[in-house]
Amino acid sequence: MVPWCHGAMVPCFLGSMGPRCLSAAVPWCHGALVPWCHGATVPSCLGAMVPRCLCATVPWRRAALVPWCLGAMAPRCHGATVPWCHGDMVPWRHGAKLPWYHGAIVPRCLCATVPWRHAALVP
C-alpha cells in the first residue's frame, strides 16, 4: 500500500491516475492534482512545495502533530496556531471544512491567505 501517513513522503501523481511515490518534495503547480488520502485531490498552485500529506486516520481532535508544508509541524487541535507554507499563518475558522480533505470538518480557528487558493482569504 501507498504510505500516506506516519511521516511518509507524499506519494502522488502528476497528471496520471497512478500514484508515484516521490522521495523528495512534491511540485505543487502546473495544474497537477495531488492525491490526498483515499483518492482525494488538491488543486495545485503557486509552486509551493508539499513534502508530506494528511490521512483519513489523522486524529484532528487529538492535537496530533502533522508534518505539513515545508516540513512545518502543525498542531491540529482547538484553534492552535498552525505554521503554514512560507511562514504564513493559515488558521481555519472553527468548524470550517477542508476542501482538499473530502470536506472533513476541522476544529480550528485561523484566517490568512492560502497558497493553493491564490492568496484568497479563507472564509
GROMACS .gro file of C-alpha atoms in nm:
model
  123
    1MET     CA    1   0.000   0.000   0.000
    2VAL     CA    2   0.100   0.358  -0.053
    3PRO     CA    3   0.209   0.506   0.282
    4TRP     CA    4   0.002   0.821   0.320
    5CYS     CA    5   0.067   0.879   0.686
    6HIS     CA    6   0.318   0.827   0.964
    7GLY     CA    7   0.571   1.075   0.828
    8ALA     CA    8   0.595   0.915   0.484
    9MET     CA    9   0.668   1.139   0.190
   10VAL     CA   10   0.373   1.232  -0.030
   11PRO     CA   11   0.304   0.964  -0.288
   12CYS     CA   12   0.149   1.149  -0.581
   13PHE     CA   13   0.065   1.153  -0.948
   14LEU     CA   14   0.132   1.439  -1.186
   15GLY     CA   15  -0.137   1.411  -1.450
   16SER     CA   16  -0.164   1.031  -1.433
   17MET     CA   17  -0.407   0.811  -1.245
   18GLY     CA   18  -0.138   0.605  -1.080
   19PRO     CA   19   0.034   0.730  -0.763
   20ARG     CA   20   0.406   0.792  -0.798
   21CYS     CA   21   0.595   0.795  -0.473
   22LEU     CA   22   0.838   1.084  -0.482
   23SER     CA   23   1.132   1.060  -0.245
   24ALA     CA   24   1.158   1.437  -0.219
   25ALA     CA   25   0.919   1.731  -0.226
   26VAL     CA   26   0.610   1.726  -0.444
   27PRO     CA   27   0.581   2.001  -0.706
   28TRP     CA   28   0.260   2.185  -0.624
   29CYS     CA   29   0.185   2.355  -0.952
   30HIS     CA   30   0.133   2.335  -1.326
   31GLY     CA   31  -0.230   2.235  -1.278
   32ALA     CA   32  -0.133   1.894  -1.141
   33LEU     CA   33  -0.354   1.712  -0.894
   34VAL     CA   34  -0.213   1.558  -0.579
   35PRO     CA   35  -0.397   1.254  -0.442
   36TRP     CA   36  -0.473   1.335  -0.080
   37CYS     CA   37  -0.575   1.033   0.123
   38HIS     CA   38  -0.811   0.786  -0.030
   39GLY     CA   39  -0.819   0.935  -0.378
   40ALA     CA   40  -0.890   1.294  -0.279
   41THR     CA   41  -0.725   1.558  -0.493
   42VAL     CA   42  -0.583   1.902  -0.429
   43PRO     CA   43  -0.577   2.181  -0.686
   44SER     CA   44  -0.218   2.282  -0.744
   45CYS     CA   45  -0.088   2.637  -0.742
   46LEU     CA   46   0.186   2.887  -0.671
   47GLY     CA   47   0.456   2.622  -0.693
   48ALA     CA   48   0.458   2.561  -0.317
   49MET     CA   49   0.646   2.251  -0.206
   50VAL     CA   50   0.445   1.997  -0.008
   51PRO     CA   51   0.673   1.725   0.130
   52ARG     CA   52   0.409   1.549   0.335
   53CYS     CA   53   0.042   1.458   0.329
   54LEU     CA   54  -0.259   1.414   0.552
   55CYS     CA   55  -0.460   1.100   0.602
   56ALA     CA   56  -0.813   1.000   0.694
   57THR     CA   57  -0.677   0.848   1.012
   58VAL     CA   58  -0.520   1.171   1.136
   59PRO     CA   59  -0.672   1.249   1.479
   60TRP     CA   60  -0.765   1.614   1.421
   61ARG     CA   61  -0.926   1.644   1.762
   62ARG     CA   62  -0.631   1.496   1.947
   63ALA     CA   63  -0.375   1.770   1.895
   64ALA     CA   64  -0.161   1.531   1.692
   65LEU     CA   65   0.140   1.683   1.517
   66VAL     CA   66   0.101   1.666   1.141
   67PRO     CA   67   0.405   1.716   0.917
   68TRP     CA   68   0.296   1.986   0.670
   69CYS     CA   69   0.426   2.219   0.402
   70LEU     CA   70   0.799   2.274   0.406
   71GLY     CA   71   0.837   2.032   0.696
   72ALA     CA   72   0.647   2.254   0.938
   73MET     CA   73   0.476   2.078   1.228
   74ALA     CA   74   0.110   2.172   1.257
   75PRO     CA   75  -0.064   2.105   1.588
   76ARG     CA   76  -0.422   2.036   1.482
   77CYS     CA   77  -0.647   2.099   1.777
   78HIS     CA   78  -0.883   2.359   1.915
   79GLY     CA   79  -0.770   2.666   1.723
   80ALA     CA   80  -0.400   2.634   1.788
   81THR     CA   81  -0.192   2.843   1.550
   82VAL     CA   82  -0.064   2.648   1.252
   83PRO     CA   83   0.263   2.740   1.082
   84TRP     CA   84   0.181   2.718   0.711
   85CYS     CA   85   0.374   2.729   0.387
   86HIS     CA   86   0.624   3.010   0.351
   87GLY     CA   87   0.574   3.107   0.716
   88ASP     CA   88   0.216   3.217   0.653
   89MET     CA   89  -0.030   3.163   0.935
   90VAL     CA   90  -0.331   2.991   0.782
   91PRO     CA   91  -0.583   2.923   1.058
   92TRP     CA   92  -0.927   2.795   0.974
   93ARG     CA   93  -1.248   2.915   1.132
   94HIS     CA   94  -1.395   2.685   1.391
   95GLY     CA   95  -1.587   2.408   1.215
   96ALA     CA   96  -1.454   2.508   0.873
   97LYS     CA   97  -1.437   2.237   0.610
   98LEU     CA   98  -1.121   2.138   0.428
   99PRO     CA   99  -1.182   2.147   0.052
  100TRP     CA  100  -0.889   1.912  -0.005
  101TYR     CA  101  -0.996   1.661   0.256
  102HIS     CA  102  -1.333   1.532   0.144
  103GLY     CA  103  -1.495   1.825   0.325
  104ALA     CA  104  -1.383   1.690   0.661
  105ILE     CA  105  -1.458   1.924   0.947
  106VAL     CA  106  -1.156   2.058   1.133
  107PRO     CA  107  -1.194   2.209   1.481
  108ARG     CA  108  -0.966   2.503   1.411
  109CYS     CA  109  -0.970   2.881   1.419
  110LEU     CA  110  -0.745   3.090   1.197
  111CYS     CA  111  -0.752   3.312   0.898
  112ALA     CA  112  -0.497   3.423   0.643
  113THR     CA  113  -0.404   3.364   0.283
  114VAL     CA  114  -0.399   3.015   0.139
  115PRO     CA  115  -0.126   2.941  -0.119
  116TRP     CA  116  -0.330   2.691  -0.322
  117ARG     CA  117  -0.620   2.933  -0.336
  118HIS     CA  118  -0.411   3.201  -0.498
  119ALA     CA  119  -0.385   3.423  -0.193
  120ALA     CA  120  -0.762   3.417  -0.144
  121LEU     CA  121  -0.873   3.474   0.212
  122VAL     CA  122  -1.004   3.169   0.394
  123PRO     CA  123  -1.373   3.223   0.472
   0.00000   0.00000   0.00000
